[in-house]
Short mmCIF file of C-alpha atoms and ligand atoms in Angstrom, two decimals:
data_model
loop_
_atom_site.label_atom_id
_atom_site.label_comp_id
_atom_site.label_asym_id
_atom_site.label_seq_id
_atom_site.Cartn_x
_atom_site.Cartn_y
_atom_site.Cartn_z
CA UNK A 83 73.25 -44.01 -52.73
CA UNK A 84 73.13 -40.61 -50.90
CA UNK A 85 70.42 -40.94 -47.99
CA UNK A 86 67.88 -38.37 -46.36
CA UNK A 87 69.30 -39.79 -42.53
CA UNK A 88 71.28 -42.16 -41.49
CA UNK A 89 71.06 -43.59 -37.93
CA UNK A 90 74.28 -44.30 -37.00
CA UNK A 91 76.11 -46.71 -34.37
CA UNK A 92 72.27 -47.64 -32.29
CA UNK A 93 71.83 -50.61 -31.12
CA UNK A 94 69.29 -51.72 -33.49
CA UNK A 95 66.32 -54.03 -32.47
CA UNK A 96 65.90 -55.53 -35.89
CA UNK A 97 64.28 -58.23 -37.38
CA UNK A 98 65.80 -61.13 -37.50
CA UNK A 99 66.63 -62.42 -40.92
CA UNK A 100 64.80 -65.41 -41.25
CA UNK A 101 61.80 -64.65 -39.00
CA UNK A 102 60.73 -61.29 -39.32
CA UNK A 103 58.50 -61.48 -36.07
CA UNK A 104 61.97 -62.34 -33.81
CA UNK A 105 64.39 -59.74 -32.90
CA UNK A 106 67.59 -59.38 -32.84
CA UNK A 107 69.98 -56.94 -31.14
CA UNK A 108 72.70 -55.11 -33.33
CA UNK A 109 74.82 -52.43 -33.71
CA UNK A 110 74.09 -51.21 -37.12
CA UNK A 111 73.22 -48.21 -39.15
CA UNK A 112 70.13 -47.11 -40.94
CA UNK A 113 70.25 -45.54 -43.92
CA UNK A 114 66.78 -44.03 -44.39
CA UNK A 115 65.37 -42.59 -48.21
CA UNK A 116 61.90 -41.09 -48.94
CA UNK A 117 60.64 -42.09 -45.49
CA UNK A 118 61.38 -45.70 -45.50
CA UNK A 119 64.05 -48.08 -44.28
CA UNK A 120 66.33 -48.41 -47.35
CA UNK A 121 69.26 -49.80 -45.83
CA UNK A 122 70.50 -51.56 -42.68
CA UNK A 123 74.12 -52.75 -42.23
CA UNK A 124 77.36 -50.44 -42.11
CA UNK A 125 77.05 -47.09 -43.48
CA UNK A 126 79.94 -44.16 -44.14
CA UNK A 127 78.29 -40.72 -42.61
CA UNK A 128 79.23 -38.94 -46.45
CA UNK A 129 76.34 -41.24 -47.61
CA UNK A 130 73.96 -39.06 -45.51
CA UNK A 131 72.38 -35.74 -46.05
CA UNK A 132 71.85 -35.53 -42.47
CA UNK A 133 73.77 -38.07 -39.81
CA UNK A 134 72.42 -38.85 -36.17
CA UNK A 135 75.00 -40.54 -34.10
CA UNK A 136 73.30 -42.82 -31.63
CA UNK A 137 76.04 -44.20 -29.62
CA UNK A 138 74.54 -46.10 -26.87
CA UNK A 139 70.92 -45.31 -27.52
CA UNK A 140 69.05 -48.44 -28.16
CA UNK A 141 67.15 -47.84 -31.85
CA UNK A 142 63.84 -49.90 -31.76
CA UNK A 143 60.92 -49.63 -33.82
CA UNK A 144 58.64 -46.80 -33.84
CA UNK A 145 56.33 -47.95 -31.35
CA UNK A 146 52.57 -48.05 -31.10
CA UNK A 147 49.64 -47.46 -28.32
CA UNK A 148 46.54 -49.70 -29.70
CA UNK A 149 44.20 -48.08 -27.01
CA UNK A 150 43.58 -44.73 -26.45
CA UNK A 151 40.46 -42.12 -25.74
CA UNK A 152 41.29 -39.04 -27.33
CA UNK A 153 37.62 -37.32 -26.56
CA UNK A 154 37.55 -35.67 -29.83
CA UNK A 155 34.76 -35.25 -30.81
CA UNK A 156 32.74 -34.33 -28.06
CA UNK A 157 34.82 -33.48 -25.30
CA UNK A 158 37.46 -31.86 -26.40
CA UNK A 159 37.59 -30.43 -22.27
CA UNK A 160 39.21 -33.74 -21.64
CA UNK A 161 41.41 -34.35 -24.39
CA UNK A 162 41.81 -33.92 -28.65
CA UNK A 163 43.83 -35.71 -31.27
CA UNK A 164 46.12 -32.25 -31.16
CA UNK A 165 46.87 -33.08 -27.70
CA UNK A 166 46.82 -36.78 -27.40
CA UNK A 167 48.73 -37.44 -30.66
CA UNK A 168 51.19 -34.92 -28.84
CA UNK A 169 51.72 -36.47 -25.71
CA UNK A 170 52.11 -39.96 -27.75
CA UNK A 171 55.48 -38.48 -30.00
CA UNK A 172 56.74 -37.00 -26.46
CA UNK A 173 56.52 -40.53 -24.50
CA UNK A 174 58.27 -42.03 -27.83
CA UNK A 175 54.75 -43.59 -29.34
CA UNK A 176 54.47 -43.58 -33.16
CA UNK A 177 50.98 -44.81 -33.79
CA UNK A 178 47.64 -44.87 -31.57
CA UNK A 179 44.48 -46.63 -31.67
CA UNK A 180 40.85 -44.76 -30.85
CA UNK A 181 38.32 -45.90 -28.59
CA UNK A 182 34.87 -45.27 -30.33
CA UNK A 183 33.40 -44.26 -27.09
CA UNK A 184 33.55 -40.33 -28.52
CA UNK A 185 30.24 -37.78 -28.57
CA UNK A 186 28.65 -38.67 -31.11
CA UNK A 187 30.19 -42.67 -30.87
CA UNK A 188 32.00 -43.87 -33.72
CA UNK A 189 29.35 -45.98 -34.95
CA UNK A 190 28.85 -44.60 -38.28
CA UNK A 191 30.95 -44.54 -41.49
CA UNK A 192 30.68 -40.51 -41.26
CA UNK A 193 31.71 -40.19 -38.27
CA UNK A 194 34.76 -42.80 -38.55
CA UNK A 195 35.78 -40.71 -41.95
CA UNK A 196 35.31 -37.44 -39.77
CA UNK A 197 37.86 -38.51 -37.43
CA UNK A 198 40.42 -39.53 -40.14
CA UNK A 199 39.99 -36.98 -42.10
CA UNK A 200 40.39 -34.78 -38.76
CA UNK A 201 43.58 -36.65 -37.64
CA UNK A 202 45.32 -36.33 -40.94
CA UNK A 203 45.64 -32.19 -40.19
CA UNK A 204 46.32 -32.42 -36.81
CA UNK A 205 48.26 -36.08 -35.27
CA UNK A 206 51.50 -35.81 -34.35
CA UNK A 207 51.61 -39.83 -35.33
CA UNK A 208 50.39 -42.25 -37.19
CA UNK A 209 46.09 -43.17 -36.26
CA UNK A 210 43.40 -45.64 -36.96
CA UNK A 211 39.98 -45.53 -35.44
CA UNK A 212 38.20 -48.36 -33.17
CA UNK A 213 34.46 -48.47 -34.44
CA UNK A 214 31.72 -48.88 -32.00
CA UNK A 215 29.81 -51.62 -31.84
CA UNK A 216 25.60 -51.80 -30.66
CA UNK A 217 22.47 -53.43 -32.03
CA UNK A 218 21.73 -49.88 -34.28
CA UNK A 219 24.75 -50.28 -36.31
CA UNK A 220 25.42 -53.77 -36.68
CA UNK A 221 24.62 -54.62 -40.06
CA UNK A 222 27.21 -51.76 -40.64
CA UNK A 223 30.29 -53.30 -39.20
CA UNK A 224 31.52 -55.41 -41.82
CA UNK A 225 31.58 -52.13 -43.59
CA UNK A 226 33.03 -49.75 -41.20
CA UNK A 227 35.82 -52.20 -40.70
CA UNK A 228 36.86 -52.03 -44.25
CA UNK A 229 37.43 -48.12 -44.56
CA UNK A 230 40.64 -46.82 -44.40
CA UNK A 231 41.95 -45.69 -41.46
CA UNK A 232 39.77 -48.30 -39.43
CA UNK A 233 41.85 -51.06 -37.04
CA UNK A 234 38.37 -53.16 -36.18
CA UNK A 235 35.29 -52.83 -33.81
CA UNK A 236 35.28 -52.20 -29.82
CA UNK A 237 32.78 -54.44 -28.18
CA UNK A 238 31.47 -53.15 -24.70
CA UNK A 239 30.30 -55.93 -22.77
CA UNK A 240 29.71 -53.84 -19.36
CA UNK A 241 29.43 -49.82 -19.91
CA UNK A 242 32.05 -47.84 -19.02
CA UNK A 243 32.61 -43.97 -19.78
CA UNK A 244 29.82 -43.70 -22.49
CA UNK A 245 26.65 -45.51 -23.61
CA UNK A 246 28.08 -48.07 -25.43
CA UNK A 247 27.07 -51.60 -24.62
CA UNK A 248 26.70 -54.88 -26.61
CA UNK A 249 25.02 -57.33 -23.73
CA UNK A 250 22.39 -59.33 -25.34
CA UNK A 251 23.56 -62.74 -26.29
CA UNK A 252 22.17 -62.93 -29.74
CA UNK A 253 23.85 -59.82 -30.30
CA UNK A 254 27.37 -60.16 -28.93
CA UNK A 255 27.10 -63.54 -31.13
CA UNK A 256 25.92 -62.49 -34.13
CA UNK A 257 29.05 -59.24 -34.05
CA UNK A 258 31.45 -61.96 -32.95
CA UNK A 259 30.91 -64.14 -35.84
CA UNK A 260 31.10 -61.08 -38.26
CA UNK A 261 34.60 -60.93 -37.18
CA UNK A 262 37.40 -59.50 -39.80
CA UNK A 263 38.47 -58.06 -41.35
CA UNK A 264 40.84 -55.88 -38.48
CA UNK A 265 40.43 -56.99 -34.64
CA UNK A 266 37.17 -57.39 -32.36
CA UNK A 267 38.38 -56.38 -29.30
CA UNK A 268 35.96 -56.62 -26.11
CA UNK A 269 35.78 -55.02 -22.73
CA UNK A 270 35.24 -57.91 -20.76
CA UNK A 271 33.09 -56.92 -17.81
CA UNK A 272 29.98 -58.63 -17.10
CA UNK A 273 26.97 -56.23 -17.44
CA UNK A 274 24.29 -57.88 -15.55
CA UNK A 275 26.77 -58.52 -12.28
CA UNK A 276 27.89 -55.11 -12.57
CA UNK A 277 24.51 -54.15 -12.09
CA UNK A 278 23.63 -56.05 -9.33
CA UNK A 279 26.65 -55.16 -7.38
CA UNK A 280 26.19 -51.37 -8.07
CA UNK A 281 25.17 -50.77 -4.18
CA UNK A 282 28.35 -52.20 -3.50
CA UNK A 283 29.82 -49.36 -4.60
CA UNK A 284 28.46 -46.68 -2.01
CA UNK A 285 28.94 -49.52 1.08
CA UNK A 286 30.18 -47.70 3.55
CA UNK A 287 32.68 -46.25 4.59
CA UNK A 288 32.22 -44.78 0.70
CA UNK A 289 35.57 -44.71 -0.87
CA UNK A 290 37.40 -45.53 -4.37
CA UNK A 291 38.58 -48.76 -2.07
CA UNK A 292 35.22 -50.09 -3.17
CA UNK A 293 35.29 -49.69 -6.65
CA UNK A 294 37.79 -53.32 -7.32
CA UNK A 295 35.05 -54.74 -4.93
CA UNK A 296 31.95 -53.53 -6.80
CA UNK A 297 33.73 -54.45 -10.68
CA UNK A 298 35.10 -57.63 -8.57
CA UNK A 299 37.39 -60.51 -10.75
CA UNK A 300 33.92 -62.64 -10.99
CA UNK A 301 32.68 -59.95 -13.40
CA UNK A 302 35.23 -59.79 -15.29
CA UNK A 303 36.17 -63.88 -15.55
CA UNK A 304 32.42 -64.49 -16.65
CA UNK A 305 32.21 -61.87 -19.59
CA UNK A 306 35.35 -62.95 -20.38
CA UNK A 307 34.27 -66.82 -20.70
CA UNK A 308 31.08 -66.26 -22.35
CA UNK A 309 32.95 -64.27 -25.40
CA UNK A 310 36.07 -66.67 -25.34
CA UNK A 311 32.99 -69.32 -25.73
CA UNK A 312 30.89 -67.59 -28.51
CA UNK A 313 34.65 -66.99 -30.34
CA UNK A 314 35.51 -70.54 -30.10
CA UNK A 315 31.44 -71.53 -31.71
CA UNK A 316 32.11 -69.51 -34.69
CA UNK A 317 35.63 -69.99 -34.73
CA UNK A 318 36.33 -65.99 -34.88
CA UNK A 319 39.45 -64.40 -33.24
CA UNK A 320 38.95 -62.06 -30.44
CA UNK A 321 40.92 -59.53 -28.62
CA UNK A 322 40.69 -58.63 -25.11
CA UNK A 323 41.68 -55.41 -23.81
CA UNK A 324 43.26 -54.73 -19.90
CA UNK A 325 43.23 -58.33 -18.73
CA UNK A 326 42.86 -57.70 -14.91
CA UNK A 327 42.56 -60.96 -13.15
CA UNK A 328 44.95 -63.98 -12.20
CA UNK A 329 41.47 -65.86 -12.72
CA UNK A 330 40.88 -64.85 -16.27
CA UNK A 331 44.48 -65.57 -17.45
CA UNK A 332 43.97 -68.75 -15.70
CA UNK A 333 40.94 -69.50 -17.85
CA UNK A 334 43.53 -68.27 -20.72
CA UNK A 335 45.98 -70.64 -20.98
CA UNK A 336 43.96 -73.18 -22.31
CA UNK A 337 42.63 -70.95 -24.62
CA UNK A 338 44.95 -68.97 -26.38
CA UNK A 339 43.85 -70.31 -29.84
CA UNK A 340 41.34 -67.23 -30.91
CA UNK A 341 42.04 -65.00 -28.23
CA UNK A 342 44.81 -62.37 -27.65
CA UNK A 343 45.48 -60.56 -24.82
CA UNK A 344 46.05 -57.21 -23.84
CA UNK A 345 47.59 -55.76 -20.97
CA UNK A 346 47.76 -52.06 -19.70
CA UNK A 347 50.97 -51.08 -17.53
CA UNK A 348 48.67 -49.13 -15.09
CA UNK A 349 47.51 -52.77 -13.65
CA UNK A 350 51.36 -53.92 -14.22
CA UNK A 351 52.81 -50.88 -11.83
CA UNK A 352 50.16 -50.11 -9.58
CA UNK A 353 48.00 -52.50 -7.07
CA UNK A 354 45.22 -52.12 -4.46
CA UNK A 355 44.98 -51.39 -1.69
CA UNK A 356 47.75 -48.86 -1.86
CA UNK A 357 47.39 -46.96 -4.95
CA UNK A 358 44.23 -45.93 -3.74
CA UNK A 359 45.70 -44.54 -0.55
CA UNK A 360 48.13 -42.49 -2.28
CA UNK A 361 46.07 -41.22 -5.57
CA UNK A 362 42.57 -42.25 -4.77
CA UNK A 363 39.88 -41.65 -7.73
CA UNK A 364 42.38 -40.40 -9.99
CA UNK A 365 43.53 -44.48 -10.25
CA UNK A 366 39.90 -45.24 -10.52
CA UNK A 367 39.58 -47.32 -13.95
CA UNK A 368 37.80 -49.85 -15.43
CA UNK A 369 38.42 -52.73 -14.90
CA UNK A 370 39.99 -51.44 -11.42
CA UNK A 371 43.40 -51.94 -10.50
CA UNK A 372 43.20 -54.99 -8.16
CA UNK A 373 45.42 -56.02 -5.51
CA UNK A 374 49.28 -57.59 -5.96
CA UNK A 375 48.11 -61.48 -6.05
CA UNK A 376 46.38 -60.24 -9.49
CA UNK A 377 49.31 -57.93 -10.84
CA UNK A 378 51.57 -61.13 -9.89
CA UNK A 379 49.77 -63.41 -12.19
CA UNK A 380 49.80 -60.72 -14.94
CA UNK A 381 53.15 -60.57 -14.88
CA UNK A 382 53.59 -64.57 -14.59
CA UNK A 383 51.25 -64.54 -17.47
CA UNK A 384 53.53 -61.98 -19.40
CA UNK A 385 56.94 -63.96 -19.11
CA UNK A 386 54.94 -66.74 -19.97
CA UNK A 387 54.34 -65.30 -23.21
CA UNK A 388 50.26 -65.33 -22.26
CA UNK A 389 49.92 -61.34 -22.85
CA UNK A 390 50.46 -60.28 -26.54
CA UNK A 391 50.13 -56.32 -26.56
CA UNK A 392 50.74 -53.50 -23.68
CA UNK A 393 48.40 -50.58 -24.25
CA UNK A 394 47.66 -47.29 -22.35
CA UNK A 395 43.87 -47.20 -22.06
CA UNK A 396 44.64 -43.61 -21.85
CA UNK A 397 41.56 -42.22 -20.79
CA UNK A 398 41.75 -38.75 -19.49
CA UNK A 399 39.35 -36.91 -17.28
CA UNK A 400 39.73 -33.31 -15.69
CA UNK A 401 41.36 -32.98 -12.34
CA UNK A 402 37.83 -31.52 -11.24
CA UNK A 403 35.82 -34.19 -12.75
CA UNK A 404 38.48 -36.93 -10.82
CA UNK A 405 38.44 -35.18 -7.48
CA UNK A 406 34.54 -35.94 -7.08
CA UNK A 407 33.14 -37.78 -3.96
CA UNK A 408 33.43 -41.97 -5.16
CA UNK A 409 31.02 -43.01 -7.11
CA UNK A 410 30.69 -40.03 -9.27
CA UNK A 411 33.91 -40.38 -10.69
CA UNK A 412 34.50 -41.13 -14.08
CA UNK A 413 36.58 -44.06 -14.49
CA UNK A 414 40.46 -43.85 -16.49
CA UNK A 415 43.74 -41.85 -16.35
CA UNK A 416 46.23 -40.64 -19.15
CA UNK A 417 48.83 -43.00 -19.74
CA UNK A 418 49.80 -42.76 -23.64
CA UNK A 419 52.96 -40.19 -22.67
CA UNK A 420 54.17 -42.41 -19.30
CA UNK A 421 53.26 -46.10 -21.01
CA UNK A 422 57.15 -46.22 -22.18
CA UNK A 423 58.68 -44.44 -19.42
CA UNK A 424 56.82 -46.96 -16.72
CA UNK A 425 58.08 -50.11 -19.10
CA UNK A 426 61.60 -49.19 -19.29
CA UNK A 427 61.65 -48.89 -15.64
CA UNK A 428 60.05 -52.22 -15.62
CA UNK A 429 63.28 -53.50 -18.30
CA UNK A 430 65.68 -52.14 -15.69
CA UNK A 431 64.03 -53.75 -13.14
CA UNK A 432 64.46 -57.28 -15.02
CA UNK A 433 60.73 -57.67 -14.81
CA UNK A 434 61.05 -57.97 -18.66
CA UNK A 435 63.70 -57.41 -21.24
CA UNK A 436 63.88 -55.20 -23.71
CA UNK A 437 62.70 -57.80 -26.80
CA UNK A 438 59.98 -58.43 -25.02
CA UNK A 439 58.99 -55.45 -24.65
CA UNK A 440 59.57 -54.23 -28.30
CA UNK A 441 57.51 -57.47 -28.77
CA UNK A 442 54.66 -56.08 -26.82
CA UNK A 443 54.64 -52.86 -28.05
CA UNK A 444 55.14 -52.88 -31.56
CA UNK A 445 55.59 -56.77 -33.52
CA UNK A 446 52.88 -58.20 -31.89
CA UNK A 447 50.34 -55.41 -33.04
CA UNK A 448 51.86 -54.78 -35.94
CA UNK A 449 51.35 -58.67 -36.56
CA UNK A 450 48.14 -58.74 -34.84
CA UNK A 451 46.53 -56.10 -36.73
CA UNK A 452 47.83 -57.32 -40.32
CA UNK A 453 49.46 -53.75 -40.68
CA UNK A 454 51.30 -52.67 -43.87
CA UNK A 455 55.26 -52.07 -43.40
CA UNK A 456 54.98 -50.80 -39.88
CA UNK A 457 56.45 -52.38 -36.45
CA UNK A 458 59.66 -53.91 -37.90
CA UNK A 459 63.03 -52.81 -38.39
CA UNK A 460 63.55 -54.40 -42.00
CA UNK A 461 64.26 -53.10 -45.50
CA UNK A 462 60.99 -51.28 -47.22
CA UNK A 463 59.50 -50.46 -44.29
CA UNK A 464 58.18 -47.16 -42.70
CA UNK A 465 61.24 -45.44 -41.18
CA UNK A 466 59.22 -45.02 -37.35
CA UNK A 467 61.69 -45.35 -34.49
CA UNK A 468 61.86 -44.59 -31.21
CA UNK A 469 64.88 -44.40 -29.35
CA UNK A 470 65.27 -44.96 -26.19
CA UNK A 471 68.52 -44.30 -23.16
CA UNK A 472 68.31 -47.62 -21.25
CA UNK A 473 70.37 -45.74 -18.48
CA UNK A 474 68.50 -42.24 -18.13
CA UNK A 475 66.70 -41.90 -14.79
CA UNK A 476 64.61 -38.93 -15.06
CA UNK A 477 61.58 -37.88 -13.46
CA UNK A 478 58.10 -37.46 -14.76
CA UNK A 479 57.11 -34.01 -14.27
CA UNK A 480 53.98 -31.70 -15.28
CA UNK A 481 56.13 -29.51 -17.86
CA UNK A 482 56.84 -32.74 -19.76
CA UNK A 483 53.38 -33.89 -20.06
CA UNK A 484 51.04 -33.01 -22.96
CA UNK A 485 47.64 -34.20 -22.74
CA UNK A 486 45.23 -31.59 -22.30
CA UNK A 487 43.80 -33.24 -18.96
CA UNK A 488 47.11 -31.95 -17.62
CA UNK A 489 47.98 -34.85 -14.62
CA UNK A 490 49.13 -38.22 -14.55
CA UNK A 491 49.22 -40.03 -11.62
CA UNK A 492 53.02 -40.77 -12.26
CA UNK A 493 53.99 -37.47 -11.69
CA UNK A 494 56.64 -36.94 -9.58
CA UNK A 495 58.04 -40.35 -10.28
CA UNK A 496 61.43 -41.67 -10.86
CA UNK A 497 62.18 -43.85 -13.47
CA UNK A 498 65.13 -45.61 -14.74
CA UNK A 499 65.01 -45.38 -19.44
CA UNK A 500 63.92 -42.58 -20.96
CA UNK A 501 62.56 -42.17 -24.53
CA UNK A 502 64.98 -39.76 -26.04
CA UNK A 503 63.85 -39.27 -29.70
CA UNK A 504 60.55 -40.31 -31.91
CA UNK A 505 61.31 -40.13 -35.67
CA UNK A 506 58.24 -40.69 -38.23
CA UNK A 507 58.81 -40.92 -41.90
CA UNK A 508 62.60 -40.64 -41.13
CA UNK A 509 61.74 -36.86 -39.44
CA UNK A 510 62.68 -36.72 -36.17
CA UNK A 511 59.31 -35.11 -34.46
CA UNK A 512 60.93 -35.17 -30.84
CA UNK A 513 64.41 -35.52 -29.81
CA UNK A 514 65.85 -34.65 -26.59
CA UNK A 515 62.25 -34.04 -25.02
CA UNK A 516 62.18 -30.93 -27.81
CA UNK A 517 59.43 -31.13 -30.52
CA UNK A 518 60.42 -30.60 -34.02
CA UNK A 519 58.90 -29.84 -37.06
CA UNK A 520 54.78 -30.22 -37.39
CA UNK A 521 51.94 -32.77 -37.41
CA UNK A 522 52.41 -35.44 -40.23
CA UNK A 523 50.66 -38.56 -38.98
CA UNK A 524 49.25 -40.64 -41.26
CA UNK A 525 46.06 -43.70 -41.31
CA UNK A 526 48.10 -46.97 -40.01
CA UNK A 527 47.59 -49.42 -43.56
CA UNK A 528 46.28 -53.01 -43.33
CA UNK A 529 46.08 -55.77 -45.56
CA UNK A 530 43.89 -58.30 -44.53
CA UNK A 531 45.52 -61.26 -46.29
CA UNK A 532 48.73 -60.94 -44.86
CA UNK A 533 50.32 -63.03 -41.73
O1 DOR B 736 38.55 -46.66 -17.07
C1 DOR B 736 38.12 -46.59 -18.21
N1 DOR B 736 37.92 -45.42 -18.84
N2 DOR B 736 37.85 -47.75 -18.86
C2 DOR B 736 37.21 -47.75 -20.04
O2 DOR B 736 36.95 -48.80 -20.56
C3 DOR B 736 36.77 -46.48 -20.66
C4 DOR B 736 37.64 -45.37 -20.23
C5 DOR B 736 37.12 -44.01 -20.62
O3 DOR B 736 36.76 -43.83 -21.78
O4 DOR B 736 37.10 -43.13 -19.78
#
């Protein structure tokens, strides 16, 4: 057999043989044909049409960001799928997630198809599209979820960026038990107290400082109870996005059966009060970044095996728009490019190890979301990888970054593993921080009835 590539002498974070969703580390080679893994074991270079020797590059699978705002369309200012799916392939990311919270909302089977159909000419990786959920479009869902190119239905239980809000109980109940298939995954931030603690927000002295106090954990455990308790009445599985609070994975543990969890690595790196004194609204997000005793649970709750999926929440905003007076800031930062680079550092810290985090960032959703032969290192299976140098310390810097928003709060930092080469359909697309060849993402596939 005479391969496209073969990935030779990586260490290899494969599947393990007799349970596909455990990993094992290897030194192995990948022979790669028609964009799929078509061989894994030991492999003579003459067998290759093209060889990449990988000696002490760790070879995991091609990794995935489940939540991202890529503001196309309507404000394409911030952001676009050109941009977004760029910065993704540079920070060694092989698949994102939308956020429906886009002008006009992705609450309509046109406007899903429109950003598919979009995304096909122009991602730099692979796509599927969150649709919105609200009370004008809910006899909808079942449908929107079906269409290709569709990964479930975002539930806003407190607004954010956007209109988008699902707060009546009859409502959030009647989406909830309409789950599947794909994932319902909910913003968990109580509406009503967010309201009534809105002065809170311009209490003076008026600063960012205030914004953790105004979105305080309270709001966040409640919403958080009252759709863990409408998931467990219909007996429908729920996802909830940037967990924030040592209170609500508290509340978790005991009930883990329906519910999985998502963390972002903004609230794993950063904590109040002294991110806001260095980077002040541009760290605004919601929900806020709290301070350490909260990033110290999520982290207990991580090596506990309590958080299932690390996502971005990239969610740019113009340097203008972020250097308003608080409380007319919008809310998010851009974190698909830095979410690997700000993990590794985390691996080489020993906060977690390297399974783990290949766990977190690409079984677990590929598992999760029922996806079709992407996540794993195994035979028949799309040939994504991302490689990564465990020992690289390199600094983020502003010629590196992509998005069109142009800052990341990480700039300027140091970090310890480095991704160092993104390869989709067995084409590398960046290696070496250089992009190759041209956009040729493709809709992530599901299949419902598989485990
Ligand atoms: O901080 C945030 N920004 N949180 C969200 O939930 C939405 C996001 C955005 O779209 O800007």
């Amino acid at each position: 057999m005479i391969y496209d590539l073969i990935l030779k002498g990586g260490r290899v974070l494969l599947s393990h043989p007799k349970n596909p969703w455990d990993i094992v580390e290897e030194t192995l080679d990948i022979g790669i044909k028609d964009g799929f893994i078509s061989e894994i074991g030991s492999l003579n270079q003459s067998q290759g049409k093209a060889v990449l020797s990988l000696n002490n590059i760790h070879v995991l699978p091609g990794l995935m960001d489940t939540q991202v705002h890529f503001r196309e369309p309507g404000m394409e200012y911030k952001e676009d799928i050109a941009h977004g799916s760029l910065a993704a392939v540079k920070g060694g990311i092989t698949a994102f997630f939308e956020m429906p919270n886009t002008i006009p909302p992705t609450m309509t089977r046109q406007a899903l198809e429109n950003k598919v159909q979009l995304a096909r000419k122009v991602s730099w990786c692979d796509f599927a599209f969150y649709a919105g959920a609200g009370k004008d479009n809910k006899l909808e869902l079942s449908k929107l979820r079906k269409l290709p190119g569709c990964c479930g239905v975002k539930v806003f239980m407190g607004k954010s960026t956007g209109d988008l809000l699902v707060k009546e109980q009859a409502l959030l109940e009647q989406i909830v038990s309409q789950s599947g298939p794909g994932v319902t995954a909910i913003h968990s931030e109580d509406e009503d107290r967010l309201n009534e603690r809105k002065p809170l927000a311009s209490k003076k002295p008026v600063s960012v400082h205030n914004h953790p106090l105004w979105r305080d954990a309270r709001t966040a455990l409640l919403s958080t109870e009252r759709v863990v308790a409408i998931a467990e009445k219909y007996q429908k599985p729920i996802h909830i996005l940037h967990l924030s609070t040592k209170e609500e994975m508290e509340f978790l543990e005991n009930h883990r059966a329906l519910v999985s969890t998502e963390v972002t690595p903004q609230h794993l790196t950063l904590s109040a009060p002294e991110c806001y004194e260095a980077w002040g609204t541009l760290v605004q997000m919601n929900p806020p970044i709290r301070d350490k005793t909260h990033q110290e649970a999520l982290w207990r709750a991580l090596q506990k095996g309590l958080v299932d999926i690390i996502a971005s929440d990239h969610a740019p905003h113009t340097l203008e728009e972020k250097q308003k007076p608080y409380p007319g800031t919008p809310s998010g930062m851009p974190g698909v490019q830095t979410l690997l680079p700000l993990m590794l550092n985390h691996v080489h810290h020993r906060r977690l190890d390297i399974k783990t985090l290949v766990k977190l960032l690409s079984l677990n959703p590929a598992r999760r979301f029922k996806m079709k032969k992407q996540g794993l290192i195994k035979k028949g299976y799309k040939a994504h990888f991302t490689l990564v140098d465990l020992k690289a310390r390199k600094t983020i810097s502003s010629s590196w970054l992509a998005s069109k928003c142009g800052w990341s709060p990480f700039e300027g930092q140091t970090v310890t593993g480095w991704p160092v080469g993104t390869i989709l359909y067995g084409q590398p697309v960046v290696r070496e921080g250089e992009v190759l060849g041209k956009p040729a993402g493709q809709p992530v596939e599901f299949d419902p009835s598989s485990d």
